[in-house]
Coordinates of C-alpha atoms and ligand atoms in Angstrom, one line a residue:
M1 CA 89.4 128.4 64.9
A2 CA 87.4 125.6 65.9
K3 CA 87.6 122.6 63.6
R4 CA 84.4 120.8 63.3
N5 CA 84.7 117.2 63.7
L6 CA 81.6 115.5 62.4
N7 CA 81.4 111.8 63.3
R8 CA 80.2 109.3 60.6
R9 CA 76.7 109.2 62.1
Q10 CA 76.4 113.0 62.0
Q11 CA 77.8 113.0 58.4
W12 CA 75.3 110.2 57.4
R13 CA 72.4 112.3 58.8
I14 CA 73.3 115.4 57.0
Q15 CA 73.5 113.7 53.6
K16 CA 70.3 112.1 54.4
I17 CA 68.6 115.3 55.2
Q18 CA 70.0 116.8 52.0
Q19 CA 69.0 113.9 49.9
E20 CA 65.5 114.4 51.1
R21 CA 65.5 118.2 50.4
L22 CA 66.6 117.4 46.9
A23 CA 64.0 114.7 46.4
R24 CA 61.3 117.3 47.8
A25 CA 62.6 119.9 45.4
K26 CA 62.5 117.6 42.4
K27 CA 59.0 116.5 43.1
K28 CA 57.8 120.2 43.5
Q29 CA 59.3 120.5 39.8
G30 CA 57.7 117.4 38.5
H31 CA 56.4 119.5 35.6
L32 CA 60.1 120.0 34.7
A33 CA 60.3 116.6 33.1
D34 CA 57.6 117.5 30.7
S35 CA 59.2 121.0 29.9
L36 CA 62.3 119.2 28.9
N37 CA 60.4 117.5 26.2
N38 CA 58.7 120.7 25.3
L39 CA 61.8 123.2 24.6
E40 CA 62.0 125.4 21.5
A41 CA 64.9 124.4 19.3
I42 CA 66.7 127.6 19.5
Q43 CA 69.7 127.9 22.0
Y44 CA 70.8 131.0 23.7
H45 CA 73.8 132.0 25.9
A46 CA 73.5 133.5 29.1
L47 CA 75.5 134.6 32.2
V48 CA 74.3 133.2 35.6
I49 CA 73.3 135.9 38.1
S50 CA 72.0 133.8 40.9
H51 CA 71.2 130.0 41.8
F52 CA 68.8 129.1 44.4
G53 CA 67.4 125.7 45.2
T54 CA 66.4 124.4 41.7
T55 CA 66.1 127.7 40.1
L56 CA 68.4 130.0 38.4
D57 CA 68.2 133.7 37.3
I58 CA 70.2 134.1 34.2
E59 CA 71.2 137.2 32.1
D60 CA 70.7 136.5 28.2
R61 CA 73.8 137.5 26.5
E62 CA 71.8 139.2 23.6
S63 CA 68.9 140.8 25.1
G64 CA 70.3 141.4 28.6
E65 CA 67.0 140.4 29.8
I66 CA 66.9 138.3 33.2
V67 CA 65.0 135.0 32.8
R68 CA 64.2 132.6 35.5
C69 CA 65.0 129.1 34.5
A70 CA 64.8 125.5 35.8
L71 CA 68.1 123.4 35.5
R72 CA 68.2 120.2 33.4
Q73 CA 69.1 117.3 35.7
N74 CA 72.5 115.8 35.5
I75 CA 74.3 119.0 35.0
E76 CA 77.2 119.6 37.6
P77 CA 76.4 122.4 40.1
I78 CA 76.1 125.9 38.5
V79 CA 77.3 129.1 40.3
C80 CA 77.3 132.7 39.7
G81 CA 79.3 133.9 36.9
D82 CA 78.9 130.6 34.9
H83 CA 78.1 130.9 31.3
V84 CA 75.4 128.4 30.2
V85 CA 72.9 127.5 27.2
W86 CA 69.4 127.8 27.8
Q87 CA 66.1 127.2 25.8
H88 CA 62.6 128.6 26.0
I89 CA 59.9 126.4 27.4
K90 CA 57.1 126.1 24.6
N91 CA 53.4 127.0 25.3
L92 CA 54.1 128.4 28.7
P93 CA 50.8 129.1 30.7
S94 CA 50.3 132.7 31.5
G95 CA 51.8 133.8 34.9
E96 CA 54.3 130.9 34.9
Q97 CA 57.6 132.4 36.5
I98 CA 60.0 129.8 35.0
Q99 CA 60.6 130.7 31.4
G100 CA 63.3 128.5 30.2
V101 CA 65.5 125.6 31.1
V102 CA 69.4 125.7 31.4
T103 CA 70.6 122.8 29.4
A104 CA 74.3 123.0 29.3
L105 CA 77.2 124.6 31.1
E106 CA 80.0 126.3 29.1
K107 CA 83.7 125.5 30.0
R108 CA 85.0 127.6 32.8
S109 CA 88.1 129.7 33.1
N110 CA 88.4 129.2 36.8
V111 CA 86.1 128.3 39.8
L112 CA 86.4 129.4 43.4
A113 CA 85.7 126.4 45.7
R114 CA 85.4 126.1 49.4
P115 CA 84.4 123.0 51.6
D116 CA 80.9 122.9 53.0
F117 CA 80.3 121.7 56.6
T118 CA 80.6 118.1 55.4
G119 CA 84.2 118.8 54.1
Q120 CA 83.1 118.5 50.4
M121 CA 84.3 121.1 48.0
K122 CA 81.5 123.4 46.7
P123 CA 82.0 125.9 44.1
V124 CA 81.1 129.4 45.1
A125 CA 81.7 131.6 41.8
A126 CA 83.2 130.8 38.4
N127 CA 84.8 132.9 35.7
I128 CA 86.0 135.4 38.2
D129 CA 89.0 138.0 38.0
Q130 CA 89.5 138.6 41.6
I131 CA 88.5 137.8 45.1
L132 CA 87.8 140.6 47.6
I133 CA 88.3 139.2 51.2
V134 CA 86.3 141.7 53.2
T135 CA 87.3 142.0 56.9
S136 CA 86.2 144.6 59.5
P137 CA 86.9 145.3 63.3
I138 CA 83.6 143.9 64.5
P139 CA 83.2 141.1 63.7
E140 CA 87.1 141.1 64.4
L141 CA 89.6 140.4 61.6
N142 CA 90.3 136.8 61.7
E143 CA 93.7 136.0 60.0
G144 CA 92.9 132.2 60.2
L145 CA 90.1 132.6 57.9
V146 CA 91.9 135.3 55.7
D147 CA 94.8 132.7 55.2
R148 CA 92.3 130.0 54.3
Y149 CA 90.6 132.3 51.6
L150 CA 94.1 133.3 50.4
V151 CA 94.9 129.5 49.9
A152 CA 91.7 129.0 48.0
A153 CA 92.5 131.9 46.0
E154 CA 95.9 131.1 45.0
L155 CA 95.1 127.6 44.3
S156 CA 92.4 128.7 41.8
G157 CA 94.7 131.1 40.3
I158 CA 92.6 134.1 41.0
T159 CA 94.0 137.6 42.4
A160 CA 93.0 138.1 46.0
V161 CA 92.6 141.8 47.5
L162 CA 91.9 142.4 51.1
V163 CA 89.4 145.1 52.3
L164 CA 89.1 146.4 55.8
N165 CA 85.5 147.7 56.0
K166 CA 83.9 149.9 58.9
V167 CA 87.0 152.1 59.4
D168 CA 84.3 154.7 60.6
I169 CA 84.3 152.9 64.0
L170 CA 88.0 152.7 64.6
S171 CA 89.7 154.8 67.4
A172 CA 93.2 156.0 66.5
Q173 CA 94.5 153.4 68.9
Q174 CA 92.6 150.5 67.4
K175 CA 93.7 151.7 64.1
A176 CA 97.5 151.6 64.9
S177 CA 97.0 147.9 66.4
L178 CA 95.1 146.8 63.2
Q179 CA 97.6 148.4 61.0
Q180 CA 100.4 146.2 62.4
R181 CA 98.3 143.1 61.6
I182 CA 97.4 144.4 58.2
N183 CA 101.3 145.1 57.5
V184 CA 101.9 141.3 57.7
Y185 CA 99.6 141.0 54.3
Q186 CA 100.9 144.1 52.7
N187 CA 104.5 143.1 53.3
I188 CA 103.7 139.8 51.3
G189 CA 102.3 142.0 48.6
Y190 CA 98.5 141.8 48.9
S191 CA 96.6 145.2 48.6
F192 CA 94.5 146.4 51.5
I193 CA 91.7 148.7 50.9
F194 CA 90.1 150.6 53.7
T195 CA 86.6 151.4 53.5
S196 CA 83.4 152.4 55.3
A197 CA 80.0 151.6 53.6
R198 CA 78.5 154.1 56.2
T199 CA 80.6 157.1 55.3
Q200 CA 81.6 156.2 51.9
H201 CA 85.2 156.5 52.9
G202 CA 87.4 154.5 50.4
L203 CA 84.8 153.8 47.9
D204 CA 86.8 155.5 45.1
S205 CA 89.6 153.2 45.6
L206 CA 87.3 150.4 45.7
Y207 CA 85.5 151.4 42.5
Q208 CA 88.9 151.5 40.8
Q209 CA 90.0 148.0 42.0
L210 CA 86.6 146.6 40.6
S211 CA 86.7 148.5 37.2
E212 CA 86.5 146.2 34.3
K213 CA 86.6 143.0 36.2
I214 CA 84.3 140.3 37.7
S215 CA 84.8 140.3 41.5
V216 CA 83.4 138.1 44.4
F217 CA 83.0 139.5 47.8
V218 CA 83.8 136.8 50.5
G219 CA 84.4 137.0 54.1
Q220 CA 82.7 136.4 57.6
S221 CA 79.1 137.2 58.2
G222 CA 78.5 140.8 59.5
V223 CA 81.7 142.5 57.8
G224 CA 79.5 144.5 55.5
K225 CA 79.8 142.9 52.0
S226 CA 76.2 143.5 51.1
S227 CA 76.5 147.1 52.6
L228 CA 79.5 147.9 50.4
I229 CA 77.6 146.7 47.2
N230 CA 74.8 148.8 48.3
A231 CA 77.0 151.7 48.8
L232 CA 78.5 151.3 45.2
L233 CA 75.2 150.5 43.7
P234 CA 72.3 152.0 45.7
D235 CA 69.8 150.5 43.1
A236 CA 70.9 146.9 44.3
R237 CA 68.9 147.4 47.6
I238 CA 70.3 144.2 49.2
K239 CA 69.1 143.2 52.6
E240 CA 71.6 144.1 55.2
G241 CA 71.9 142.4 58.8
N242 CA 72.9 143.2 62.2
V243 CA 75.9 142.2 64.1
S244 CA 74.9 140.4 67.4
E245 CA 75.9 142.5 70.5
A246 CA 76.4 139.4 72.5
T247 CA 78.8 137.6 70.1
N248 CA 80.0 140.2 67.8
K249 CA 79.3 138.0 64.9
G250 CA 77.0 138.4 61.8
I251 CA 73.6 136.9 61.7
H252 CA 73.9 135.2 58.2
T253 CA 71.7 137.7 56.3
T254 CA 72.6 137.0 52.8
S255 CA 71.8 133.5 51.9
V256 CA 72.3 133.1 48.2
S257 CA 75.1 134.6 46.1
R258 CA 74.0 137.2 43.4
L259 CA 75.9 139.1 40.6
Y260 CA 75.3 142.8 40.2
H261 CA 76.6 144.9 37.6
L262 CA 77.9 148.3 38.4
E263 CA 77.9 149.9 34.8
N264 CA 75.6 152.7 35.8
S265 CA 78.0 154.0 38.3
P266 CA 79.5 157.4 37.3
V267 CA 83.2 156.1 37.8
V268 CA 83.4 152.6 36.6
S269 CA 82.6 151.9 32.8
S270 CA 82.0 148.2 33.6
A271 CA 82.3 146.0 36.6
S272 CA 80.4 143.2 38.0
V273 CA 80.4 142.0 41.7
I274 CA 79.2 138.9 43.3
D275 CA 77.7 139.1 46.9
S276 CA 78.2 135.8 48.7
P277 CA 76.9 134.6 52.0
G278 CA 79.2 135.1 54.9
V279 CA 80.9 132.2 56.5
R280 CA 81.7 131.5 60.2
E281 CA 84.6 129.0 59.5
F282 CA 86.3 127.1 56.8
G283 CA 85.6 123.7 58.1
L284 CA 87.3 120.6 57.1
W285 CA 89.3 120.6 53.8
N286 CA 89.9 117.9 51.5
I287 CA 92.9 119.3 49.6
D288 CA 96.3 117.8 49.2
K289 CA 98.7 118.7 52.1
N290 CA 101.5 119.3 49.5
D291 CA 99.4 122.0 47.7
V292 CA 99.0 124.1 50.8
I293 CA 102.4 125.8 50.5
H294 CA 101.2 127.3 47.0
G295 CA 98.7 129.2 49.0
F296 CA 101.3 130.8 51.2
V297 CA 103.2 132.6 48.4
E298 CA 106.1 133.8 50.7
L299 CA 106.6 130.6 52.3
Q300 CA 106.7 128.9 48.9
K301 CA 109.5 131.3 47.9
Y302 CA 111.8 130.3 50.8
A303 CA 110.8 126.5 50.6
Q304 CA 113.0 126.6 47.4
H305 CA 116.1 126.8 49.7
C306 CA 115.3 123.9 51.8
R307 CA 118.0 121.1 51.8
F308 CA 115.3 118.3 51.7
R309 CA 112.9 118.1 48.8
D310 CA 110.2 116.6 50.9
C311 CA 111.0 119.1 53.7
K312 CA 107.9 119.7 56.0
H313 CA 109.3 123.1 57.3
F314 CA 108.9 121.8 60.8
N315 CA 112.1 121.2 62.4
E316 CA 114.5 120.0 59.6
P317 CA 118.0 121.3 59.4
D318 CA 118.7 123.7 56.5
C319 CA 115.0 124.6 56.1
G320 CA 114.6 127.7 54.0
V321 CA 111.3 128.6 55.7
L322 CA 112.4 128.1 59.2
N323 CA 115.5 130.3 58.5
A324 CA 113.3 132.9 57.0
V325 CA 110.9 132.9 60.1
R326 CA 114.1 133.3 62.3
E327 CA 115.3 136.2 60.2
D328 CA 111.8 137.8 60.4
K329 CA 111.4 137.5 56.5
I330 CA 108.3 135.2 57.2
S331 CA 105.8 136.3 60.0
Q332 CA 105.5 134.0 62.8
Q333 CA 101.8 134.2 62.6
R334 CA 101.7 133.2 58.8
F335 CA 104.2 130.3 59.7
E336 CA 101.9 128.9 62.5
S337 CA 98.6 129.4 60.3
Y338 CA 100.3 127.3 57.5
H339 CA 101.0 124.5 60.1
R340 CA 97.5 124.9 61.5
I341 CA 96.0 124.3 58.0
I342 CA 98.3 121.3 57.5
N343 CA 97.4 119.9 60.9
S344 CA 93.7 120.1 60.0
L345 CA 94.2 118.0 56.9
N346 CA 94.1 114.4 58.0
Ligands
LIG1 N1 79.7 151.3 61.4 C1 79.5 150.6 60.0 N2 78.7 149.6 60.0 C2 78.7 149.0 58.9 C3 79.4 149.1 57.8 N3 79.4 148.4 56.8 C4 78.3 147.6 57.2 N4 77.9 147.8 58.4 C5 76.9 147.3 59.2 O1 77.3 145.9 59.5 C6 76.1 145.2 59.7 C7 76.2 143.8 58.7 O2 76.4 144.3 57.4 P1 76.0 143.3 56.1 O3 76.2 144.1 55.0 O4 74.6 142.7 56.2 O5 77.0 142.3 56.2 P2 77.4 141.0 55.4 O6 78.9 140.9 55.3 O7 76.7 141.0 54.0 O8 76.8 139.7 56.2 P3 76.2 138.3 55.7 O9 75.3 138.6 54.5 O10 75.6 137.8 56.9 O11 77.2 137.6 55.2 C8 75.0 145.9 59.2 O12 74.3 146.3 60.6 C9 75.5 147.2 58.6 O13 74.7 148.3 58.7 C10 80.3 150.3 57.8 O14 81.2 150.6 57.0 N5 80.5 150.9 59.2
LIG2 MG1 75.2 140.0 52.9
LIG3 ZN1 111.8 123.5 54.7

């Protein structure tokens, strides 16, 4: 995976552009400052459904109503799945879309974060039970990306489940060769669900996995995250994109994460899924090198047998990890992937 090296000047420019964008958005919402002095006293609780620009869609806990809100300044970034406190704006002019202001963020049980292209960690979703890492034959399964998602999941303490979508386009031969690569993950203990949003194959298993939980769908652009949610919940009518024939890559159709409830489905009594924008790569990553091993569960297990406490599992004698690789208890690919991530953290 290409590591994106941004020089200081490029980083400075990106930050400047972001600041300007933010300033423009704030100006546009100039009336918000007035609204803040004009709030009804009563405070309500809500679940965040989507957050775009300076606007949020929230679902009121009591009424279940979706309310479009502005965000009080100086609150930390809010994401899908967050629990928030909101207040109505008094004396709204008719036709005003923004009905309330989100005034506080409630404590999170967890947050899935990933680095943006400047290397800063950005929250993606909060209070989630599991991450579904969606992969496909086209765009091709990318183990480097899967491993980075697994590290993010393990470090956030969130269960990760893998999905191989678009099984309808696999020939028997392709299936066999992909299965070998999938075995690597099944052998470590991760579940893989095989689906086709097109033929509905595997949707029952997917339903079962989602039942009674809040899940976030992540993965490369074009693997079919939105298509799967549309297949599970036709009412969602989420826009689906193409996969470029020239590059076999997605075209980044979903630009904003959004939470959907599947409770009307015949099988699931209650389930919520968050559709998220696809990624192309996982950029730079400012996490501690010493933490990466916790994201590679099988390496961590064997690292307990290393002779040296500060073993780098590279060429040390009596290294539990190296021994396990030699004995085929750890896959060479996962071992290399671990070192690639370590080397990318400088
Ligand atoms: N053959 C086949 N095509 C599929 C399947 N699922 C999705 N597709 C196609 O794959 C393309 C991309 O699907 P999307 O659902 O937009 O993918 P996404 O993961 O949401 O992509 P981003 O929003 O860009 O992250 C569309 O042309 C879909 O029709 C499937 O199971 N089989
Ligand atoms: Mg999408
Ligand atoms: Zn070691």
